[in-house]
Coordinates of N, CA and C in Angstrom, one line a residue:
M65 N -14.5 -83.8 6.2 CA -14.7 -82.7 5.3 C -14.9 -83.3 3.9
F66 N -15.6 -82.6 3.1 CA -15.9 -83.1 1.7 C -15.8 -81.9 0.7
T67 N -15.9 -82.2 -0.6 CA -15.7 -81.2 -1.6 C -17.0 -80.9 -2.4
G68 N -18.0 -81.8 -2.3 CA -19.2 -81.7 -3.1 C -19.0 -82.2 -4.5
I69 N -17.9 -82.9 -4.7 CA -17.7 -83.6 -6.0 C -18.1 -85.1 -5.8
V70 N -19.3 -85.4 -6.2 CA -19.9 -86.7 -6.0 C -19.1 -87.7 -6.8
Q71 N -18.7 -88.8 -6.2 CA -17.8 -89.8 -6.9 C -18.6 -90.9 -7.6
A72 N -19.8 -91.1 -7.1 CA -20.7 -92.2 -7.7 C -22.1 -92.1 -7.1
T73 N -23.0 -92.7 -7.8 CA -24.3 -93.0 -7.2 C -24.3 -94.5 -6.9
C74 N -24.8 -94.9 -5.7 CA -24.8 -96.3 -5.3 C -26.1 -96.7 -4.8
E75 N -26.4 -98.0 -5.0 CA -27.8 -98.5 -4.7 C -27.9 -98.8 -3.2
V76 N -29.1 -98.4 -2.7 CA -29.4 -98.8 -1.3 C -30.0 -100.2 -1.3
V77 N -29.3 -101.1 -0.7 CA -29.6 -102.5 -0.7 C -30.8 -102.8 0.3
S78 N -30.7 -102.2 1.4 CA -31.8 -102.4 2.4 C -31.8 -101.2 3.4
V79 N -33.0 -101.0 3.9 CA -33.2 -100.0 5.0 C -33.9 -100.7 6.1
Q80 N -33.3 -100.8 7.3 CA -33.8 -101.5 8.4 C -34.2 -100.5 9.5
Q81 N -35.4 -100.6 10.0 CA -35.9 -99.7 11.1 C -35.4 -100.4 12.4
Q82 N -34.6 -99.6 13.1 CA -34.1 -100.0 14.4 C -34.7 -99.1 15.5
A83 N -34.4 -99.3 16.8 CA -34.9 -98.5 17.8 C -34.2 -97.1 17.8
G84 N -34.9 -96.1 17.4 CA -34.3 -94.7 17.4 C -33.5 -94.4 16.2
L85 N -33.4 -95.3 15.2 CA -32.6 -95.1 14.0 C -33.0 -95.9 12.9
K86 N -32.4 -95.6 11.7 CA -32.6 -96.5 10.5 C -31.2 -97.0 10.1
R87 N -31.0 -98.2 9.8 CA -29.8 -98.8 9.3 C -29.8 -98.9 7.8
F88 N -28.9 -98.2 7.1 CA -28.8 -98.3 5.7 C -27.7 -99.2 5.2
E89 N -28.0 -100.1 4.3 CA -27.0 -101.0 3.7 C -26.9 -100.5 2.2
I90 N -25.7 -100.1 1.9 CA -25.4 -99.5 0.6 C -24.3 -100.3 -0.1
A91 N -24.5 -100.6 -1.4 CA -23.5 -101.3 -2.2 C -22.6 -100.3 -2.8
L92 N -21.4 -100.2 -2.3 CA -20.4 -99.2 -2.8 C -19.6 -99.8 -3.9
K93 N -19.2 -99.0 -4.9 CA -18.4 -99.5 -6.0 C -17.0 -99.7 -5.6
P94 N -16.3 -100.7 -6.3 CA -15.0 -101.1 -5.8 C -14.0 -99.9 -5.5
E95 N -14.0 -98.9 -6.3 CA -13.0 -97.8 -6.1 C -13.3 -97.0 -4.9
L96 N -14.6 -97.1 -4.4 CA -14.9 -96.4 -3.1 C -14.6 -97.2 -1.9
L97 N -14.3 -98.5 -2.1 CA -14.1 -99.3 -0.9 C -12.6 -99.3 -0.5
D98 N -11.7 -98.8 -1.4 CA -10.3 -98.8 -1.1 C -9.9 -98.2 0.2
R99 N -9.4 -99.0 1.1 CA -8.9 -98.5 2.5 C -10.1 -97.9 3.3
L100 N -11.3 -98.2 3.0 CA -12.4 -97.8 3.8 C -12.4 -98.6 5.1
Q101 N -12.6 -97.9 6.2 CA -12.6 -98.6 7.5 C -13.9 -98.2 8.3
I102 N -14.2 -99.1 9.2 CA -15.3 -98.8 10.2 C -14.9 -97.5 10.9
G103 N -15.9 -96.6 11.0 CA -15.6 -95.3 11.7 C -15.3 -94.2 10.7
A104 N -15.1 -94.5 9.4 CA -14.8 -93.5 8.4 C -16.1 -92.7 8.1
S105 N -15.9 -91.5 7.6 CA -17.0 -90.6 7.3 C -17.3 -90.7 5.8
V106 N -18.5 -90.8 5.4 CA -18.9 -90.9 4.0 C -20.1 -90.0 3.8
A107 N -20.0 -89.1 2.8 CA -21.2 -88.2 2.5 C -22.2 -89.0 1.7
T108 N -23.4 -89.1 2.2 CA -24.5 -89.9 1.5 C -25.6 -88.9 1.3
N109 N -25.9 -88.5 0.0 CA -26.8 -87.4 -0.4 C -26.4 -86.2 0.4
G110 N -25.1 -86.0 0.6 CA -24.6 -84.8 1.3 C -24.5 -84.9 2.8
V111 N -25.0 -86.0 3.4 CA -25.1 -86.1 4.8 C -23.9 -86.9 5.3
C112 N -23.1 -86.4 6.2 CA -21.9 -87.0 6.7 C -22.4 -88.2 7.6
L113 N -22.1 -89.4 7.2 CA -22.5 -90.6 7.9 C -21.2 -91.4 8.3
T114 N -21.3 -92.2 9.4 CA -20.2 -93.0 9.9 C -20.4 -94.4 9.5
V115 N -19.4 -95.0 8.9 CA -19.4 -96.4 8.6 C -19.5 -97.3 9.9
T116 N -20.5 -98.1 10.0 CA -20.6 -99.0 11.2 C -20.2 -100.5 10.9
K117 N -20.3 -100.8 9.6 CA -20.0 -102.2 9.3 C -19.7 -102.3 7.8
I118 N -18.7 -103.2 7.5 CA -18.4 -103.5 6.1 C -18.4 -105.0 5.8
A119 N -19.2 -105.4 4.8 CA -19.4 -106.8 4.5 C -19.3 -106.9 3.0
N120 N -18.1 -107.3 2.5 CA -17.8 -107.4 1.1 C -17.9 -106.0 0.5
D121 N -18.9 -105.8 -0.4 CA -19.1 -104.5 -1.0 C -20.2 -103.8 -0.4
K122 N -20.8 -104.3 0.7 CA -21.9 -103.7 1.3 C -21.4 -102.9 2.6
V123 N -21.8 -101.6 2.7 CA -21.4 -100.8 3.8 C -22.6 -100.3 4.5
F124 N -22.5 -100.3 5.8 CA -23.7 -100.0 6.7 C -23.5 -98.7 7.4
F125 N -24.6 -98.0 7.5 CA -24.6 -96.7 8.2 C -25.8 -96.6 9.1
D126 N -25.7 -96.2 10.4 CA -26.8 -96.0 11.3 C -27.1 -94.5 11.3
V127 N -28.4 -94.2 11.0 CA -28.8 -92.8 10.9 C -29.8 -92.5 12.0
M128 N -29.5 -91.6 12.9 CA -30.3 -91.3 14.0 C -31.6 -90.5 13.6
E129 N -32.6 -90.5 14.5 CA -33.9 -89.8 14.2 C -33.7 -88.3 13.9
E130 N -32.7 -87.6 14.6 CA -32.5 -86.2 14.4 C -32.1 -86.0 13.0
T131 N -31.1 -86.8 12.5 CA -30.7 -86.6 11.1 C -31.8 -87.0 10.1
L132 N -32.6 -88.0 10.4 CA -33.7 -88.3 9.5 C -34.7 -87.2 9.4
S133 N -34.9 -86.5 10.5 CA -35.9 -85.4 10.5 C -35.4 -84.2 9.7
L134 N -34.1 -84.0 9.6 CA -33.6 -82.8 9.0 C -33.2 -83.0 7.5
T135 N -33.2 -84.3 7.1 CA -32.7 -84.6 5.7 C -33.7 -85.5 5.0
N136 N -33.3 -85.7 3.7 CA -34.2 -86.5 2.9 C -33.9 -88.0 3.0
L137 N -33.0 -88.4 3.9 CA -32.7 -89.8 4.0 C -33.8 -90.6 4.6
D138 N -34.7 -89.9 5.3 CA -35.9 -90.6 5.8 C -36.8 -91.1 4.7
K139 N -36.7 -90.5 3.5 CA -37.5 -90.9 2.4 C -36.9 -91.9 1.5
V140 N -35.6 -92.1 1.7 CA -34.8 -93.1 0.9 C -35.3 -94.5 1.2
Q141 N -35.5 -95.3 0.1 CA -36.0 -96.6 0.2 C -35.0 -97.6 -0.5
Q142 N -35.2 -98.9 -0.2 CA -34.5 -99.9 -0.9 C -34.6 -99.7 -2.4
G143 N -33.4 -99.8 -3.1 CA -33.4 -99.7 -4.6 C -33.1 -98.3 -5.0
D144 N -33.2 -97.3 -4.2 CA -32.9 -95.9 -4.5 C -31.4 -95.8 -4.8
Q145 N -31.0 -94.8 -5.5 CA -29.6 -94.4 -5.8 C -29.3 -93.2 -4.9
V146 N -28.2 -93.2 -4.2 CA -27.8 -92.1 -3.4 C -26.4 -91.6 -3.8
N147 N -26.2 -90.3 -3.7 CA -24.9 -89.7 -4.0 C -23.9 -90.1 -3.0
I148 N -22.7 -90.5 -3.4 CA -21.6 -90.9 -2.4 C -20.4 -90.1 -2.7
E149 N -19.8 -89.6 -1.6 CA -18.4 -89.0 -1.7 C -17.6 -89.4 -0.4
R150 N -16.5 -90.0 -0.7 CA -15.6 -90.3 0.4 C -15.0 -89.0 1.0
S151 N -14.6 -89.0 2.2 CA -14.1 -87.8 2.9 C -12.8 -87.3 2.2
L152 N -12.5 -86.0 2.3 CA -11.4 -85.4 1.7 C -10.1 -85.9 2.3
T153 N -9.1 -86.2 1.5 CA -7.8 -86.6 2.1 C -6.8 -85.5 1.8
F154 N -5.8 -85.4 2.6 CA -4.7 -84.4 2.5 C -4.0 -84.5 1.1
G155 N -3.9 -83.4 0.4 CA -3.2 -83.5 -0.9 C -4.2 -83.7 -2.0
S156 N -5.5 -83.9 -1.8 CA -6.4 -84.2 -2.9 C -6.7 -82.8 -3.6
E157 N -7.0 -82.9 -4.8 CA -7.5 -81.8 -5.6 C -8.9 -81.4 -5.1
I158 N -9.1 -80.1 -4.9 CA -10.5 -79.7 -4.4 C -11.1 -79.0 -5.6
G159 N -12.1 -79.7 -6.2 CA -12.8 -79.2 -7.4 C -14.1 -78.5 -7.1
G160 N -14.6 -78.7 -5.9 CA -15.9 -78.0 -5.5 C -15.6 -76.9 -4.5
H161 N -16.3 -77.1 -3.4 CA -16.0 -76.2 -2.2 C -16.1 -77.0 -1.0
I162 N -15.5 -76.5 0.1 CA -15.4 -77.3 1.3 C -16.8 -77.4 2.0
L163 N -17.1 -78.7 2.3 CA -18.4 -79.0 2.9 C -18.1 -79.8 4.2
S164 N -19.1 -79.7 5.1 CA -18.9 -80.5 6.4 C -19.8 -81.7 6.4
G165 N -20.8 -81.7 5.5 CA -21.7 -82.9 5.5 C -22.8 -82.7 6.5
H166 N -22.9 -81.5 7.1 CA -24.0 -81.1 8.1 C -25.1 -80.3 7.3
I167 N -26.2 -80.9 7.1 CA -27.3 -80.3 6.3 C -28.0 -79.2 7.1
H168 N -28.2 -78.1 6.4 CA -28.8 -76.9 7.1 C -30.4 -77.0 7.0
T169 N -30.8 -77.4 5.8 CA -32.3 -77.5 5.5 C -32.5 -78.3 4.3
Q170 N -33.8 -78.4 3.9 CA -34.1 -79.0 2.6 C -34.8 -78.0 1.7
A171 N -34.7 -78.2 0.4 CA -35.4 -77.4 -0.5 C -36.2 -78.2 -1.4
E172 N -37.4 -77.7 -1.8 CA -38.3 -78.5 -2.6 C -38.2 -78.2 -4.1
I173 N -38.2 -79.2 -4.9 CA -38.2 -79.0 -6.3 C -39.6 -78.5 -6.8
V174 N -39.6 -77.3 -7.4 CA -40.9 -76.8 -7.8 C -41.0 -76.8 -9.3
A175 N -39.9 -77.0 -10.0 CA -40.0 -77.1 -11.5 C -38.7 -77.7 -12.0
I176 N -38.9 -78.5 -13.1 CA -37.8 -79.1 -13.9 C -38.0 -78.8 -15.3
S177 N -37.0 -78.3 -16.0 CA -37.1 -78.0 -17.4 C -36.0 -78.8 -18.1
D178 N -36.4 -79.8 -18.8 CA -35.5 -80.8 -19.5 C -35.7 -80.7 -21.0
T179 N -34.8 -80.0 -21.7 CA -34.9 -79.9 -23.1 C -33.6 -80.4 -23.8
A180 N -33.6 -80.3 -25.1 CA -32.4 -80.7 -25.8 C -31.2 -79.7 -25.5
E181 N -31.6 -78.5 -25.1 CA -30.5 -77.5 -24.8 C -30.1 -77.4 -23.4
H182 N -31.0 -77.8 -22.5 CA -30.6 -77.6 -21.0 C -31.4 -78.5 -20.1
Y183 N -30.9 -78.6 -18.9 CA -31.6 -79.3 -17.8 C -31.5 -78.4 -16.6
N184 N -32.7 -77.8 -16.2 CA -32.7 -76.8 -15.1 C -33.6 -77.3 -14.0
I185 N -33.2 -77.1 -12.8 CA -34.1 -77.4 -11.7 C -34.3 -76.1 -10.9
E186 N -35.5 -75.9 -10.5 CA -35.9 -74.7 -9.7 C -36.3 -75.3 -8.3
L187 N -35.7 -74.7 -7.3 CA -36.0 -75.1 -5.9 C -36.5 -74.0 -5.1
A188 N -37.4 -74.3 -4.2 CA -37.9 -73.3 -3.2 C -37.3 -73.6 -1.8
I189 N -36.8 -72.6 -1.1 CA -36.2 -72.8 0.1 C -36.8 -71.8 1.2
D190 N -36.8 -72.2 2.4 CA -37.3 -71.4 3.5 C -36.7 -70.0 3.5
A191 N -37.4 -69.0 3.8 CA -37.0 -67.6 3.7 C -35.7 -67.3 4.6
K192 N -35.6 -68.0 5.7 CA -34.4 -67.8 6.6 C -33.1 -68.1 6.0
W193 N -33.1 -69.0 4.9 CA -31.9 -69.4 4.3 C -31.6 -68.6 3.0
R194 N -32.5 -67.8 2.5 CA -32.4 -67.2 1.2 C -31.3 -66.1 1.2
D195 N -31.0 -65.5 2.4 CA -30.0 -64.5 2.5 C -28.6 -65.1 2.2
Y196 N -28.4 -66.4 2.3 CA -27.1 -67.0 2.0 C -27.0 -67.6 0.6
I197 N -28.0 -67.4 -0.2 CA -28.0 -67.9 -1.6 C -27.7 -66.7 -2.5
F198 N -26.6 -66.7 -3.3 CA -26.3 -65.6 -4.1 C -26.1 -66.1 -5.6
Y199 N -26.4 -65.3 -6.5 CA -26.2 -65.6 -7.9 C -24.7 -65.9 -8.2
K200 N -24.4 -67.0 -8.8 CA -23.1 -67.5 -9.0 C -22.4 -67.9 -7.7
G201 N -23.1 -68.0 -6.6 CA -22.5 -68.5 -5.4 C -22.6 -70.0 -5.3
F202 N -21.9 -70.6 -4.3 CA -21.9 -72.0 -4.1 C -23.1 -72.5 -3.2
V203 N -23.6 -73.6 -3.5 CA -24.6 -74.3 -2.6 C -24.4 -75.8 -2.9
A204 N -24.6 -76.6 -1.8 CA -24.5 -78.1 -2.0 C -25.9 -78.6 -2.0
V205 N -26.3 -79.4 -3.0 CA -27.6 -79.9 -3.2 C -27.4 -81.4 -3.3
N206 N -28.0 -82.2 -2.3 CA -27.8 -83.6 -2.2 C -26.3 -84.0 -2.3
G207 N -25.5 -83.1 -1.7 CA -24.0 -83.4 -1.6 C -23.3 -82.9 -2.9
C208 N -23.9 -82.3 -3.8 CA -23.3 -81.9 -5.1 C -22.9 -80.4 -4.9
S209 N -21.7 -80.0 -5.1 CA -21.3 -78.6 -5.1 C -21.7 -78.0 -6.4
L210 N -22.7 -77.1 -6.4 CA -23.2 -76.5 -7.6 C -23.2 -74.9 -7.5
T211 N -23.3 -74.3 -8.7 CA -23.3 -72.9 -8.8 C -24.7 -72.4 -9.0
V212 N -25.1 -71.4 -8.2 CA -26.5 -70.9 -8.3 C -26.6 -70.2 -9.7
G213 N -27.6 -70.7 -10.5 CA -27.7 -70.1 -11.8 C -28.6 -68.9 -11.9
Q214 N -29.6 -68.8 -11.0 CA -30.5 -67.7 -11.0 C -31.3 -67.7 -9.7
L215 N -31.5 -66.5 -9.2 CA -32.4 -66.3 -8.0 C -33.8 -66.2 -8.4
T216 N -34.7 -66.7 -7.6 CA -36.1 -66.6 -7.8 C -36.8 -66.0 -6.6
E217 N -38.1 -65.8 -6.7 CA -38.8 -65.2 -5.6 C -38.8 -66.1 -4.3
H218 N -38.8 -67.4 -4.5 CA -38.9 -68.3 -3.4 C -37.7 -69.2 -3.3
G219 N -36.6 -69.0 -4.1 CA -35.5 -69.8 -4.0 C -34.5 -69.6 -5.1
F220 N -34.1 -70.6 -5.9 CA -33.1 -70.4 -6.9 C -33.2 -71.5 -7.9
K221 N -32.5 -71.3 -9.0 CA -32.4 -72.3 -10.1 C -31.0 -72.8 -10.3
L222 N -30.9 -74.0 -10.8 CA -29.7 -74.7 -11.1 C -29.7 -75.0 -12.6
H223 N -28.6 -74.8 -13.3 CA -28.4 -75.2 -14.6 C -27.4 -76.3 -14.6
L224 N -27.8 -77.5 -14.9 CA -27.0 -78.7 -14.8 C -26.4 -79.2 -16.1
I225 N -25.2 -79.5 -16.1 CA -24.5 -80.1 -17.3 C -24.7 -81.6 -17.3
P226 N -24.6 -82.2 -18.5 CA -24.8 -83.7 -18.6 C -23.8 -84.5 -17.7
E227 N -22.6 -84.0 -17.5 CA -21.7 -84.7 -16.6 C -22.2 -84.8 -15.2
T228 N -22.7 -83.7 -14.7 CA -23.3 -83.7 -13.4 C -24.5 -84.7 -13.3
L229 N -25.3 -84.7 -14.3 CA -26.5 -85.6 -14.3 C -26.0 -87.1 -14.4
R230 N -24.9 -87.3 -15.1 CA -24.4 -88.7 -15.2 C -23.9 -89.2 -13.9
L231 N -23.2 -88.4 -13.2 CA -22.5 -88.8 -11.9 C -23.4 -88.7 -10.7
T232 N -24.5 -88.1 -10.7 CA -25.3 -87.9 -9.5 C -26.7 -88.4 -9.7
N233 N -27.5 -88.3 -8.6 CA -28.9 -88.8 -8.7 C -29.8 -87.6 -9.0
L234 N -29.3 -86.5 -9.4 CA -30.2 -85.3 -9.6 C -31.2 -85.5 -10.7
D235 N -30.9 -86.3 -11.7 CA -31.8 -86.5 -12.8 C -32.9 -87.6 -12.5
F236 N -32.8 -88.2 -11.3 CA -33.8 -89.1 -10.8 C -34.9 -88.4 -10.0
Q237 N -34.7 -87.1 -9.8 CA -35.6 -86.4 -8.9 C -36.9 -85.9 -9.7
A238 N -37.9 -85.6 -9.0 CA -39.2 -85.1 -9.6 C -39.7 -83.9 -8.8
V239 N -40.6 -83.2 -9.4 CA -41.2 -82.0 -8.7 C -41.9 -82.5 -7.5
G240 N -41.6 -81.8 -6.4 CA -42.2 -82.1 -5.1 C -41.1 -82.8 -4.2
D241 N -40.1 -83.4 -4.8 CA -39.0 -84.0 -4.0 C -38.2 -83.0 -3.2
K242 N -37.7 -83.4 -2.0 CA -36.9 -82.5 -1.2 C -35.4 -82.9 -1.4
M243 N -34.6 -81.8 -1.5 CA -33.2 -82.0 -1.7 C -32.5 -81.5 -0.4
N244 N -31.4 -82.2 0.0 CA -30.6 -81.7 1.1 C -29.8 -80.5 0.7
I245 N -29.8 -79.5 1.6 CA -29.1 -78.3 1.3 C -28.0 -78.0 2.4
E246 N -26.8 -77.8 1.9 CA -25.7 -77.3 2.8 C -25.3 -75.9 2.3
I247 N -25.4 -74.9 3.1 CA -25.0 -73.6 2.7 C -23.5 -73.4 2.8
D248 N -22.9 -72.7 1.9 CA -21.5 -72.4 1.9 C -21.1 -71.7 3.2
S249 N -20.2 -72.3 4.0 CA -19.9 -71.8 5.4 C -19.3 -70.4 5.3
Q250 N -18.4 -70.1 4.4 CA -17.8 -68.8 4.3 C -18.9 -67.8 4.0
T251 N -19.8 -68.1 3.1 CA -20.9 -67.1 2.8 C -21.7 -66.9 4.1
Q252 N -22.0 -67.9 4.8 CA -22.8 -67.8 6.0 C -22.2 -66.9 7.1
V253 N -20.9 -67.1 7.2 CA -20.1 -66.3 8.2 C -20.1 -64.8 7.8
I254 N -19.9 -64.5 6.5 CA -19.9 -63.2 6.0 C -21.2 -62.5 6.2
V255 N -22.3 -63.1 5.8 CA -23.6 -62.6 5.9 C -24.0 -62.3 7.4
D256 N -23.7 -63.3 8.2 CA -24.1 -63.1 9.6 C -23.3 -62.0 10.3
T257 N -22.0 -61.9 9.9 CA -21.2 -60.8 10.5 C -21.6 -59.5 10.0
V258 N -22.0 -59.3 8.8 CA -22.5 -58.0 8.3 C -23.8 -57.6 8.9
E259 N -24.7 -58.6 9.1 CA -26.0 -58.3 9.7 C -25.8 -57.9 11.2
R260 N -24.8 -58.6 11.9 CA -24.5 -58.2 13.3 C -24.0 -56.8 13.4
I261 N -23.1 -56.4 12.5 CA -22.5 -55.1 12.5 C -23.5 -54.0 12.2
L262 N -24.4 -54.3 11.2 CA -25.4 -53.3 10.9 C -26.4 -53.2 12.0
A263 N -26.7 -54.3 12.7 CA -27.7 -54.2 13.8 C -27.1 -53.4 15.0
K264 N -25.8 -53.5 15.2 CA -25.1 -52.7 16.3 C -25.1 -51.2 15.9
K265 N -24.9 -50.9 14.6 CA -24.9 -49.5 14.2 C -26.3 -48.9 14.4
Q266 N -27.3 -49.7 14.1 CA -28.7 -49.1 14.3 C -29.0 -48.9 15.7
L267 N -28.4 -49.6 16.6 CA -28.7 -49.4 18.0 C -27.9 -48.3 18.6
S268 N -26.8 -47.9 18.0 CA -25.9 -46.9 18.5 C -26.3 -45.5 18.2

C-alpha cells in the first residue's frame, strides 16, 4: 500500500528487453535504500513493482507485458526520471490517500498552462472513468496523490504547487504524454454501489 506522497524522482539507468518483460534498473537515492529488500514493493510512476535485485544504489524491477500495456512504463527510457514511493509502513503519517499501486487507466495531457501565477495540467480520460472523478476529490497521477481542481468535458484539471513540481516528474511532461491514473478506491466503491442500487430500483 502507498499514500501517493512521492518521495523522490530517480533516474532510470537502463531498460533491458527480456522475454515477455522489461527489466528496469533505477538508481535510488540513499534514503530510499534504507532496509530495502528483494521482494519489497516500490511504487514507480504509481505502479506497484517488486524489487528483484539490489546492486549498490541500483535497484532492478521486472515489468510484465500486461503491466506495460496498461501503464506508461512501456514508454519510459534510459535517462528518464520516475516518481518513487516506498510502501507504507505501520505508524507512518498518511499525507495523501491510500493507494494500491494498481493502475486503472491512463489519461492524456491535452493542455499545460505554466505562468508566473500557476502551473495547471489538463487531462483527458476515457468516459468509463469520469464518473469516479469529482471536483476536490482525490486521484493519483503518476503515483502522486492530487486533488481535482476542475472538471472538464473530457476529463479534469490539476492545479499544482511548486513543491509538487519539485518532488515529482510532473513538470517534465508535455502535451500528448500519458499519465498513469489510479482512481480512489473508496470513491469507486461508493459510485458502483449507488449505480447498482439505482439499477435495481429501475427494474423493480
